[in-house]
């Protein structure tokens, strides 16, 4: 691992471009040259020269990692694939960062943005939805959808991409969304009457021809897992793969390299089959009977799981095989539905596609039921659906195999990859060798002057104490009441979040807005938070990362507990048991490093640029009461530290006053 203070060779083209007199400074207003950014650019430059191989880079907030990898990639004129953690970051990279760097360097490669097929409007399924809504048998709910469907039809005629996220017509949780987009299962591929106009086909064609392709991790893994989504090659061959927000990759990989089958997929198969049967095989009533039996069986499985909540181990909820007869019946019902569809398949492409879907669902169910020592079977219960999962205990091996099958320069980067100076945990989870090249680059921000870390003295009760959440709020009351700006109160459980919301609704002073995760869509909450400038937002897991709010609106972050994963999580339980069987420590090798990295993500919401000032409040008494607490503190930036909320507020006021005088 290199030290960011090492001299940076002036001969490096990437370093020159990112220097005070370089191309980026000339073209980008407000650009601030940073030594850590140049160090990262040099490391990426070297990785491109020595490819194939891998590089791990932890680039703390403020390093500017996006420019640090874009500059050497574009200067090298290599064909590159860039994968981001979310679709939001994907859009930001493609629409903002990439064009800026291309313009600055005077190089305009062919670039393409490629998302999963569920993001693109499907002409064929849109017309089916329109026919269903406008038909004589369409109910009132269907008829109410007609204006929205007509707006989608206008969008389909005028859009160059078909990206529903850019249409502004449907919310992502709209029940209409899955009806007007395709999946691997229901795509008609080359048999589709709209194949030549297909937005997915066009997007993939652009990607195949591009020099730089921007995807997200789900799509990258779909390609790596060799899961063809119905037709065509997914991603092009490239010289370099940049994995941004790489800390998210192993967990996402677990689902892609596993198998899942759910009641929603079964109900959608039944719905689509009924529609195709009515249109193309109205006299084949056997199909309707078999589909009705399948729906009834899926409903019985849902009823049998009413007492479950969230994620549960299959062994725990199926003691002594009590649910096996129901699964046997589901297997039989799927088989009968497949046979009935096979008899009708020659009549229409849609019926043939449904036959293939039923066969695939049956294959998944049987694969899920096959026990394997390298996987864990578990179930996930939602309010209206149930998903059966089988997940690999470790995604490292398939990740390593798929990476080896695509020889290139692989760069994995994130603000949270190292525990202290140690990349071992991240390397193991990503399937990288222990001696993989690595760089850890500290933030250029002046944390001792910009930010204060405060935690309670005397310590609060044990986090398992039922009085704990109320004690957190009582200790943090000065921060909640007296900070003139806004803040995040982050929780490790929804139960604690709900309890805190009930308390704070009664205690926050008038005029201080309280925003609570789950009560509005995430995007709406963040928009209202920014707009307010003085609101408190209470959030759980999804607000610990991927949020970039600068200035006084987010000047305090309170974290209730150290973010250890739930010990009841079935996948984590199985991984812990496997490590114990090998004579290793699950806590030291997995649980603790994961919690340290999660805390770094939560703390990273606070200081987002050189002009920010803020307070990080960590309530958990284990921070100083347990030996492992030192690991958490050592992984955080060099905050100014105090034990009193009032002293932290004075620090914040002085930091703001100092900034105002600059």
Coordinates of C-alpha atoms in Angstrom, one line a residue, residues 275-489:
X275 CA -54.6 -13.1 -20.9
X276 CA -52.8 -15.1 -23.7
X277 CA -55.2 -18.0 -23.4
X278 CA -58.2 -15.8 -23.8
X279 CA -56.7 -14.3 -26.9
X280 CA -55.1 -17.3 -28.6
X281 CA -56.6 -20.5 -27.2
X282 CA -60.1 -19.6 -25.8
X283 CA -61.3 -23.2 -26.1
X284 CA -58.4 -24.7 -24.2
X285 CA -60.0 -24.5 -20.7
X286 CA -57.5 -27.0 -19.3
X287 CA -54.9 -24.1 -19.2
X288 CA -57.3 -22.0 -17.1
X289 CA -57.9 -24.9 -14.7
X290 CA -54.1 -25.6 -14.3
X291 CA -53.4 -21.9 -13.7
X292 CA -56.1 -21.6 -11.2
X293 CA -54.6 -24.6 -9.3
X294 CA -51.2 -23.0 -9.4
X295 CA -52.6 -19.7 -8.1
X296 CA -54.4 -21.5 -5.2
X297 CA -51.2 -23.3 -4.3
X298 CA -49.2 -20.1 -4.2
X299 CA -51.9 -18.6 -2.1
X300 CA -51.8 -21.5 0.3
X301 CA -48.0 -21.1 0.6
X302 CA -48.6 -17.4 1.4
X303 CA -51.2 -18.2 4.0
X304 CA -48.9 -20.8 5.6
X305 CA -46.2 -18.1 6.0
X306 CA -48.4 -15.5 7.7
X307 CA -46.7 -15.8 11.1
X308 CA -43.2 -15.2 9.6
X309 CA -41.7 -11.7 9.4
X310 CA -38.8 -10.5 7.3
X311 CA -35.9 -13.0 6.7
X312 CA -36.0 -16.5 8.3
X313 CA -33.9 -19.6 7.9
X314 CA -35.9 -22.3 6.1
X315 CA -34.9 -24.9 8.7
X316 CA -36.3 -22.7 11.4
X317 CA -39.7 -22.2 9.7
X318 CA -40.0 -25.7 8.3
X319 CA -39.2 -28.0 11.3
X320 CA -39.2 -31.7 10.4
X321 CA -40.4 -30.9 6.9
X322 CA -43.8 -29.7 7.8
X323 CA -44.2 -27.6 4.7
X324 CA -42.7 -30.2 2.3
X325 CA -46.1 -31.5 1.2
X326 CA -47.1 -27.9 0.1
X327 CA -43.9 -27.6 -1.9
X328 CA -44.5 -31.0 -3.5
X329 CA -48.0 -29.7 -4.5
X330 CA -46.4 -26.5 -5.9
X331 CA -44.0 -28.6 -7.9
X332 CA -46.8 -30.7 -9.3
X333 CA -49.0 -27.6 -10.1
X334 CA -46.1 -26.0 -12.0
X335 CA -45.5 -29.2 -13.9
X336 CA -49.2 -29.5 -14.9
X337 CA -49.3 -25.8 -16.0
X338 CA -46.2 -26.3 -18.1
X339 CA -47.7 -29.4 -19.8
X340 CA -50.9 -27.5 -20.6
X341 CA -49.0 -24.5 -22.0
X342 CA -46.8 -26.9 -24.1
X343 CA -49.9 -28.1 -25.9
X344 CA -50.9 -24.6 -26.7
X345 CA -47.4 -23.1 -27.4
X346 CA -47.4 -23.5 -31.2
X347 CA -50.4 -21.2 -31.5
X348 CA -48.6 -17.9 -30.5
X349 CA -45.2 -16.6 -29.5
X350 CA -46.7 -15.4 -26.2
X351 CA -47.9 -18.9 -25.3
X352 CA -44.5 -20.4 -26.1
X353 CA -42.8 -17.8 -24.0
X354 CA -45.1 -18.7 -21.1
X355 CA -44.3 -22.4 -21.5
X356 CA -40.6 -21.4 -21.2
X357 CA -41.3 -19.3 -18.1
X358 CA -43.2 -22.1 -16.4
X359 CA -40.3 -24.5 -17.2
X360 CA -37.8 -22.0 -15.7
X361 CA -39.8 -21.5 -12.6
X362 CA -40.1 -25.2 -12.1
X363 CA -36.3 -25.5 -12.6
X364 CA -35.7 -22.8 -10.0
X365 CA -38.0 -24.4 -7.5
X366 CA -36.3 -27.8 -7.8
X367 CA -32.9 -26.2 -7.7
X368 CA -33.9 -24.3 -4.5
X369 CA -35.1 -27.6 -2.9
X370 CA -31.7 -29.3 -3.6
X371 CA -29.7 -29.0 -0.4
X372 CA -26.1 -28.0 -0.7
X373 CA -23.4 -27.5 2.0
X374 CA -22.1 -24.3 0.2
X375 CA -25.5 -22.6 0.3
X376 CA -28.2 -21.5 2.8
X377 CA -31.9 -21.8 2.2
X378 CA -34.1 -19.0 3.6
X379 CA -37.4 -17.2 3.1
X380 CA -38.3 -13.5 2.9
X381 CA -41.8 -12.6 3.8
X382 CA -43.4 -9.3 2.7
X383 CA -46.9 -8.1 3.3
X384 CA -48.3 -9.6 0.0
X385 CA -45.6 -12.0 -1.2
X386 CA -43.1 -14.6 -0.2
X387 CA -39.7 -15.3 -1.8
X388 CA -37.7 -18.5 -1.3
X389 CA -33.9 -17.9 -1.6
X390 CA -30.9 -20.2 -1.8
X391 CA -27.7 -18.1 -1.4
X392 CA -24.1 -19.0 -1.6
X393 CA -22.3 -18.9 1.8
X394 CA -19.5 -17.0 0.0
X395 CA -19.7 -15.1 -3.3
X396 CA -15.9 -14.7 -3.4
X397 CA -15.3 -17.9 -5.5
X398 CA -17.8 -17.1 -8.3
X399 CA -16.7 -13.5 -8.3
X400 CA -13.1 -14.6 -8.8
X401 CA -14.1 -17.1 -11.5
X402 CA -16.1 -14.6 -13.5
X403 CA -13.4 -12.0 -13.2
X404 CA -10.8 -14.4 -14.5
X405 CA -13.1 -15.1 -17.5
X406 CA -12.9 -11.4 -18.4
X407 CA -9.2 -10.5 -18.5
X408 CA -8.8 -6.8 -18.0
X409 CA -7.5 -4.2 -15.5
X410 CA -10.0 -4.4 -12.6
X411 CA -10.2 -1.4 -10.3
X412 CA -12.4 -1.7 -7.2
X413 CA -12.9 1.6 -5.4
X414 CA -15.0 2.9 -2.5
X415 CA -14.8 5.2 0.5
X416 CA -15.1 2.2 2.7
X417 CA -12.9 -0.8 1.9
X418 CA -10.2 -0.9 4.6
X419 CA -10.5 -1.6 8.3
X420 CA -7.8 0.7 9.5
X421 CA -5.0 0.0 7.0
X422 CA -6.1 -3.6 6.4
X423 CA -7.7 -4.5 3.1
X424 CA -7.9 -8.2 3.9
X425 CA -11.6 -8.4 4.6
X426 CA -12.5 -6.6 1.4
X427 CA -10.1 -8.6 -0.7
X428 CA -11.5 -11.9 0.7
X429 CA -15.1 -10.9 0.0
X430 CA -14.3 -9.7 -3.5
X431 CA -12.5 -12.9 -4.4
X432 CA -9.1 -11.1 -4.7
X433 CA -5.7 -12.5 -3.7
X434 CA -4.3 -11.4 -0.3
X435 CA -1.4 -9.6 -2.0
X436 CA -3.7 -7.5 -4.3
X437 CA -2.3 -4.0 -5.1
X438 CA -4.0 -1.5 -2.8
X439 CA -4.1 2.2 -2.0
X440 CA -5.7 3.9 1.0
X441 CA -6.2 7.6 0.4
X442 CA -7.2 9.9 3.3
X443 CA -9.6 12.8 2.8
X444 CA -8.1 16.2 2.1
X445 CA -10.7 17.7 4.4
X446 CA -9.4 19.3 7.7
X447 CA -11.5 17.1 10.1
X448 CA -10.0 18.5 13.3
X449 CA -11.2 22.0 12.3
X450 CA -14.4 21.0 10.4
X451 CA -15.9 18.2 12.5
X452 CA -16.4 17.1 16.1
X453 CA -17.0 13.6 17.4
X454 CA -19.0 13.4 20.6
X455 CA -20.1 10.3 22.6
X456 CA -21.6 10.1 26.1
X457 CA -19.9 10.2 29.4
X458 CA -20.9 8.6 31.7
X459 CA -21.9 5.9 29.2
X460 CA -25.6 5.2 28.3
X461 CA -27.2 1.9 29.3
X462 CA -26.4 -1.3 27.4
X463 CA -28.0 -1.2 23.9
X464 CA -30.1 -4.2 24.7
X465 CA -31.7 -2.3 27.6
X466 CA -35.4 -1.5 26.7
X467 CA -34.7 2.1 28.0
X468 CA -31.8 2.6 25.6
X469 CA -33.5 4.5 22.7
X470 CA -35.1 6.9 25.2
X471 CA -31.7 7.4 26.9
X472 CA -30.1 8.2 23.5
X473 CA -32.7 10.9 22.9
X474 CA -32.3 12.3 26.4
X475 CA -28.5 12.6 26.0
X476 CA -28.7 14.0 22.5
X477 CA -31.5 16.5 23.3
X478 CA -29.2 19.6 23.1
X479 CA -28.1 18.5 19.6
X480 CA -31.7 17.8 18.5
X481 CA -33.0 21.1 19.9
X482 CA -30.2 23.7 19.7
X483 CA -28.4 23.0 16.4
X484 CA -29.8 25.7 14.0
X485 CA -29.3 23.5 11.0
X486 CA -30.7 20.0 10.2
X487 CA -29.5 16.5 11.0
X488 CA -29.8 12.8 10.4
X489 CA -30.6 10.4 13.3

